Amino acid sequence: MAVKITSVAKQLPKYSRETKDILPYVELWLEGQEERFKRKVLKIFENAAVDKRYSIMAPEEVFLKTSFEEKNDIYVRESIKLAEKSLLKALDKAQLKPTDLDYIITVSCTGIMIPSLDAYLINRLKLKQDIVRLPVTEMGCAAGISGILYAKNFLKANPNKRAAVIAVESPTATFQLDDYSMANIVSAAIFGDGCASVILSSHENEEGPEIKDEAMYHFYDAEHMMGFKLRNTGLQMVLDPSVPQTITDHFPKIIHPFLEQNRLTIEHIDHLVFHPGGKKIVQTVEDLFGALGKNIDDTKEVLRLYGNMSSATVLYVLERFMDRKLPKGDKGIMLSFGPGFSAQRILLEW
């Protein structure tokens, strides 16, 4: 029984700034720091390959010394709004009603919400009272694909059902005002906020790329490479500089065996739906795929237009491919990396 992705829709927060307009705020934040360090930080922002980003907060709020409680309250309030709008857009694209959903997965790692986001959506949109719900947290940038993977397995076991995956993230709410580490600076330079929803179906007559296979790949002894530490001031970014090289080292084992078990090689793949983790990771993967005759132009464009929105970002890339009405038979790979350290992969066929 086939499971298909029938629609994808993004929702952007209300605030936005081009990177050049954020630099004055960064300069104010760096007051009192050594001049050479200031120049280095500004160069990181200027060279991050992110032209614009969106946020649930105005820049003034991001750089205010607010408490974890205050920023998390904004995260909760705005996440519910973004998720509702995004899900309604995705349902409209698929020509469905909220009551047509049987399974809802909500994905986020940049704030804390109990009850989880799905509970609010059930009440606001009056989803089915017996809808199956699953909140996915603590999986970072990989979780957008993870959510699709879990939805696919539910639908594979349940014919004529539909699922929604909603990823909403606010990395700007995790910015640490008193932390001048490279991890905090690099994450501030590359991350933005955003939301996206995906509708999947096991109805035979519904259209969209079919999920042909999926797999996770876990790196041993790499828990230190990426994640958050919970501090009194909020979620403090952990981002090890060895991430790009680690991806390079493992890349052949991530891609080729996965294709081989589906009797494919990279030459059979028409589209790469890759999560734009940041400039260095994008360059690393572009070099690896470029050597195989492929490009990740859509990944680079999403990074440029929106920044890295953690789990939601790969869904922005997927939406670009979905909106093109690709030829029947085209194949694509979705790929993202996240804390653990791990890689998530999905094989699609249009």
Coordinates of C-alpha atoms in Angstrom, one line a residue:
M1 CA 0.0 0.0 0.0
A2 CA 1.4 3.4 -1.1
V3 CA 1.8 6.3 1.3
K4 CA 2.0 9.7 -0.5
I5 CA 2.8 13.3 0.4
T6 CA -0.1 15.2 -0.9
S7 CA 0.7 18.8 0.1
V8 CA 3.3 21.0 1.9
A9 CA 2.7 24.6 3.1
K10 CA 4.9 27.0 5.0
Q11 CA 4.0 29.9 7.3
L12 CA 6.4 32.7 8.1
P13 CA 6.4 34.7 11.3
K14 CA 5.3 38.4 11.2
Y15 CA 8.8 39.9 11.8
S16 CA 11.6 39.9 9.3
R17 CA 14.9 41.6 8.7
E18 CA 17.7 41.4 6.1
T19 CA 21.0 40.5 7.6
K20 CA 22.5 43.9 6.8
D21 CA 19.7 45.4 9.0
I22 CA 20.6 43.1 11.9
L23 CA 24.2 44.1 12.0
P24 CA 23.7 47.3 14.0
Y25 CA 22.0 45.2 16.8
V26 CA 24.9 42.8 16.7
E27 CA 27.3 45.7 17.1
L28 CA 25.5 47.0 20.1
W29 CA 25.5 43.5 21.6
L30 CA 29.3 43.4 21.1
E31 CA 30.0 46.7 23.0
G32 CA 32.9 46.2 25.3
Q33 CA 34.3 43.2 23.4
E34 CA 37.8 43.3 21.9
E35 CA 37.9 45.0 18.4
R36 CA 39.3 42.0 16.6
F37 CA 36.6 39.7 18.0
K38 CA 33.9 42.2 17.0
R39 CA 35.2 42.2 13.4
K40 CA 35.3 38.4 13.4
V41 CA 31.7 38.2 14.6
L42 CA 30.4 40.7 12.1
K43 CA 32.1 38.7 9.3
I44 CA 30.4 35.5 10.4
F45 CA 27.0 37.2 10.0
E46 CA 28.0 38.8 6.7
N47 CA 29.3 35.5 5.3
A48 CA 26.6 33.2 6.6
A49 CA 24.9 32.9 3.1
V50 CA 21.6 34.1 4.8
D51 CA 20.2 37.3 3.2
K52 CA 17.0 37.4 5.3
R53 CA 15.4 35.7 8.2
Y54 CA 12.0 35.8 10.0
S55 CA 11.3 35.8 13.7
I56 CA 8.4 35.5 16.2
M57 CA 10.0 38.5 17.9
A58 CA 11.1 42.0 16.8
P59 CA 14.9 42.3 16.8
E60 CA 14.7 44.6 19.8
E61 CA 13.1 41.8 21.8
V62 CA 15.7 39.3 20.7
F63 CA 18.5 41.4 22.1
L64 CA 16.7 42.4 25.3
K65 CA 17.7 40.8 28.6
T66 CA 14.4 38.9 29.1
S67 CA 14.0 35.7 31.1
F68 CA 13.5 32.2 29.8
E69 CA 9.9 32.4 31.0
E70 CA 9.2 35.5 29.0
K71 CA 10.7 34.2 25.8
N72 CA 9.1 30.8 26.2
D73 CA 5.7 32.5 26.7
I74 CA 6.2 34.2 23.3
Y75 CA 7.3 30.9 21.7
V76 CA 4.1 29.2 23.0
R77 CA 1.8 32.0 21.9
E78 CA 3.3 32.4 18.4
S79 CA 3.9 28.7 17.7
I80 CA 0.2 28.0 18.1
K81 CA -0.7 30.8 15.6
L82 CA 1.9 29.7 13.0
A83 CA 1.0 26.0 13.3
E84 CA -2.7 26.7 12.8
K85 CA -2.2 28.9 9.7
S86 CA 0.3 26.5 8.2
L87 CA -1.9 23.4 8.7
L88 CA -4.9 25.2 7.2
K89 CA -2.9 26.1 4.2
A90 CA -1.7 22.6 3.7
L91 CA -5.2 21.2 4.1
D92 CA -6.5 23.7 1.6
K93 CA -3.8 22.7 -0.9
A94 CA -4.9 19.1 -0.5
Q95 CA -8.6 20.1 -0.7
L96 CA -9.2 18.6 2.8
K97 CA -11.0 19.6 5.9
P98 CA -9.5 19.5 9.4
T99 CA -11.8 16.5 10.3
D100 CA -10.2 14.5 7.4
L101 CA -7.1 14.0 9.5
D102 CA -6.5 10.8 11.5
Y103 CA -3.1 11.4 12.9
I104 CA -1.3 14.5 13.9
I105 CA 2.5 14.9 14.6
T106 CA 3.9 18.1 15.9
V107 CA 7.6 18.8 15.8
S108 CA 9.6 21.4 17.7
C109 CA 12.8 21.7 19.9
T110 CA 13.2 25.4 20.5
G111 CA 10.7 25.9 23.3
I112 CA 8.8 23.9 26.0
M113 CA 5.0 23.4 25.8
I114 CA 2.9 21.1 27.9
P115 CA 0.2 20.3 26.7
S116 CA 2.0 20.0 23.4
L117 CA 1.2 21.9 20.3
D118 CA -1.1 19.2 18.9
A119 CA -3.5 19.6 21.8
Y120 CA -4.1 23.2 20.9
L121 CA -4.6 22.4 17.2
I122 CA -7.2 19.7 18.1
N123 CA -9.2 22.3 20.0
R124 CA -8.8 25.3 17.7
L125 CA -9.5 23.4 14.5
K126 CA -11.9 20.9 16.1
L127 CA -10.0 17.9 14.8
K128 CA -11.5 14.4 15.4
Q129 CA -11.8 13.5 19.0
D130 CA -10.2 10.2 18.3
I131 CA -7.3 11.5 16.3
V132 CA -4.0 9.9 17.2
R133 CA -1.4 12.5 18.3
L134 CA 2.4 12.4 18.7
P135 CA 4.6 15.3 19.7
V136 CA 8.2 14.9 18.5
T137 CA 10.8 16.9 20.5
E138 CA 14.6 16.8 21.2
M139 CA 15.5 15.7 17.6
G140 CA 16.5 19.1 16.3
C141 CA 17.0 19.7 12.6
A142 CA 16.4 16.1 11.8
A143 CA 12.9 16.0 13.2
G144 CA 11.0 17.3 10.1
I145 CA 12.0 14.1 8.3
S146 CA 11.5 12.1 11.4
G147 CA 7.9 13.2 11.7
I148 CA 7.2 12.2 8.1
L149 CA 8.9 8.9 8.7
Y150 CA 6.6 8.2 11.8
A151 CA 3.5 9.3 9.8
K152 CA 4.4 7.0 6.9
N153 CA 4.7 4.0 9.2
F154 CA 1.3 4.8 10.8
L155 CA -0.3 5.2 7.4
K156 CA 1.3 2.0 6.0
A157 CA -0.4 0.1 8.8
N158 CA -3.7 1.9 8.3
P159 CA -5.3 2.1 4.8
N160 CA -7.4 5.1 3.8
K161 CA -6.1 7.4 6.5
R162 CA -4.4 10.8 6.5
A163 CA -1.8 12.4 8.7
A164 CA -0.4 15.9 9.2
V165 CA 3.2 16.7 10.3
I166 CA 3.6 20.3 11.6
A167 CA 7.1 21.6 12.4
V168 CA 7.4 24.9 14.1
E169 CA 10.6 26.4 15.4
S170 CA 11.9 29.6 17.0
P171 CA 15.7 29.5 17.3
T172 CA 15.7 33.2 17.9
A173 CA 14.0 32.5 21.3
T174 CA 17.1 30.5 22.3
F175 CA 19.6 33.3 21.7
Q176 CA 21.8 33.8 24.8
L177 CA 22.5 37.4 25.5
D178 CA 25.5 36.8 27.9
D179 CA 27.1 34.0 25.8
Y180 CA 29.9 35.1 23.4
S181 CA 30.8 31.5 22.4
M182 CA 31.2 30.6 18.8
A183 CA 28.2 28.2 19.1
N184 CA 25.9 31.0 20.2
I185 CA 27.3 33.4 17.5
V186 CA 27.2 31.0 14.6
S187 CA 23.7 29.8 15.5
A188 CA 22.5 33.5 15.7
A189 CA 24.1 34.1 12.3
I190 CA 22.4 31.2 10.5
F191 CA 19.1 30.5 12.2
G192 CA 15.7 32.0 11.7
D193 CA 12.1 31.1 12.7
G194 CA 9.5 29.3 10.7
C195 CA 6.7 26.7 10.4
A196 CA 5.6 24.2 7.8
S197 CA 3.0 21.5 7.5
V198 CA 2.9 18.3 5.5
I199 CA -0.2 16.2 4.6
L200 CA 0.3 12.5 4.0
S201 CA -2.2 9.9 2.8
S202 CA -2.7 6.2 2.4
H203 CA -5.8 6.7 0.2
E204 CA -5.1 5.0 -3.1
N205 CA -6.7 7.7 -5.3
E206 CA -4.8 10.7 -3.8
E207 CA -1.9 12.3 -5.7
G208 CA 1.7 13.2 -4.6
P209 CA 5.2 11.7 -4.4
E210 CA 5.2 8.2 -2.8
I211 CA 7.5 7.4 0.1
K212 CA 9.3 4.3 -1.2
D213 CA 11.7 3.8 1.7
E214 CA 13.0 5.6 4.8
A215 CA 15.9 5.0 7.2
M216 CA 17.9 6.5 10.1
Y217 CA 21.6 6.5 10.5
H218 CA 23.2 7.0 13.9
F219 CA 26.8 8.2 14.5
Y220 CA 28.4 6.5 17.5
D221 CA 30.0 8.6 20.3
A222 CA 28.8 11.9 18.8
E223 CA 26.3 13.1 21.4
H224 CA 28.4 16.2 22.1
M225 CA 28.2 17.5 18.5
M226 CA 24.8 19.2 18.5
G227 CA 22.0 20.1 20.7
F228 CA 20.9 22.3 23.6
K229 CA 21.9 22.7 27.3
L230 CA 19.1 23.8 29.5
R231 CA 20.3 26.9 31.5
N232 CA 18.4 29.3 33.7
T233 CA 18.5 31.7 30.8
G234 CA 17.0 29.2 28.4
L235 CA 18.2 26.7 25.8
Q236 CA 21.9 27.2 25.1
M237 CA 23.1 26.0 21.6
V238 CA 25.7 23.2 21.4
L239 CA 27.3 23.2 17.9
D240 CA 30.6 21.4 17.5
P241 CA 32.9 22.7 14.6
S242 CA 33.6 19.1 13.6
V243 CA 30.1 18.6 12.2
P244 CA 30.9 19.2 8.5
Q245 CA 33.9 16.9 8.6
T246 CA 31.9 14.2 10.4
I247 CA 29.3 14.4 7.7
T248 CA 32.0 14.1 5.0
D249 CA 33.5 11.0 6.7
H250 CA 30.2 9.2 7.0
F251 CA 28.6 10.4 3.7
P252 CA 29.2 7.3 1.6
K253 CA 27.7 5.0 4.3
I254 CA 24.7 7.3 4.6
I255 CA 23.8 7.5 0.9
H256 CA 25.0 4.5 -1.1
P257 CA 23.8 1.5 1.0
F258 CA 20.4 3.2 1.3
L259 CA 20.1 3.5 -2.5
E260 CA 21.5 0.0 -3.1
Q261 CA 18.8 -1.6 -0.9
N262 CA 16.4 0.0 -3.3
R263 CA 18.4 -1.2 -6.3
L264 CA 19.4 2.4 -7.2
T265 CA 22.5 4.5 -7.5
I266 CA 22.9 8.2 -7.2
E267 CA 22.5 8.4 -11.0
H268 CA 18.9 7.4 -10.6
I269 CA 18.1 10.3 -8.3
D270 CA 16.7 13.4 -9.9
H271 CA 16.1 15.7 -6.9
L272 CA 17.9 16.3 -3.7
V273 CA 15.7 17.6 -0.9
F274 CA 18.5 18.4 1.6
H275 CA 18.2 20.3 4.9
P276 CA 20.3 23.6 4.8
G277 CA 22.1 23.3 8.2
G278 CA 24.4 26.3 7.5
K279 CA 26.9 27.5 5.0
K280 CA 29.7 25.1 5.9
I281 CA 27.4 22.1 6.0
V282 CA 25.8 23.1 2.7
Q283 CA 29.2 23.6 1.1
T284 CA 30.3 20.2 2.4
V285 CA 27.2 18.4 1.0
E286 CA 27.4 20.4 -2.2
D287 CA 30.9 19.2 -2.8
L288 CA 30.0 15.6 -2.1
F289 CA 26.9 15.6 -4.3
G290 CA 28.6 17.8 -6.9
A291 CA 31.3 15.1 -7.3
L292 CA 28.4 12.8 -8.1
G293 CA 26.9 15.2 -10.7
K294 CA 24.1 16.5 -8.6
N295 CA 23.2 20.0 -7.2
I296 CA 21.5 21.3 -4.0
D297 CA 20.4 24.7 -5.5
D298 CA 17.1 24.7 -3.7
T299 CA 18.7 24.0 -0.4
K300 CA 21.0 27.0 -0.9
E301 CA 18.1 29.2 -1.9
V302 CA 16.0 28.3 1.2
L303 CA 19.0 29.1 3.4
R304 CA 19.5 32.4 1.7
L305 CA 15.8 33.4 1.9
Y306 CA 15.0 32.2 5.4
G307 CA 18.0 30.9 7.2
N308 CA 18.1 27.5 9.1
M309 CA 14.7 27.0 10.8
S310 CA 15.7 23.8 12.4
S311 CA 13.2 20.9 11.7
A312 CA 11.0 23.0 9.5
T313 CA 13.7 24.0 7.0
V314 CA 13.8 20.8 4.9
L315 CA 10.0 21.1 4.5
Y316 CA 10.5 24.5 2.9
V317 CA 12.9 22.8 0.4
L318 CA 10.3 20.0 -0.2
E319 CA 7.5 22.6 -0.8
R320 CA 9.6 24.0 -3.7
F321 CA 9.7 20.6 -5.4
M322 CA 6.1 19.9 -4.7
D323 CA 5.0 23.1 -6.3
R324 CA 6.7 22.3 -9.5
K325 CA 4.5 19.4 -10.5
L326 CA 7.4 17.1 -11.3
P327 CA 7.2 14.4 -14.0
K328 CA 5.9 11.0 -13.0
G329 CA 8.7 8.6 -12.2
D330 CA 11.1 11.3 -10.9
K331 CA 13.0 10.2 -7.8
G332 CA 14.3 12.2 -4.9
I333 CA 16.1 11.9 -1.6
M334 CA 15.2 13.8 1.5
L335 CA 18.2 14.1 3.9
S336 CA 18.7 15.9 7.2
F337 CA 21.1 15.7 10.2
G338 CA 20.4 16.3 13.8
P339 CA 21.4 15.8 17.4
G340 CA 22.5 12.3 18.4
F341 CA 24.3 12.7 16.0
S342 CA 22.1 11.2 13.3
A343 CA 21.0 11.4 9.7
Q344 CA 17.4 10.8 8.5
R345 CA 16.6 9.7 4.9
I346 CA 13.5 9.3 2.8
L347 CA 13.3 8.0 -0.8
L348 CA 10.5 9.7 -2.9
E349 CA 9.0 8.8 -6.3
W350 CA 6.7 11.1 -8.1

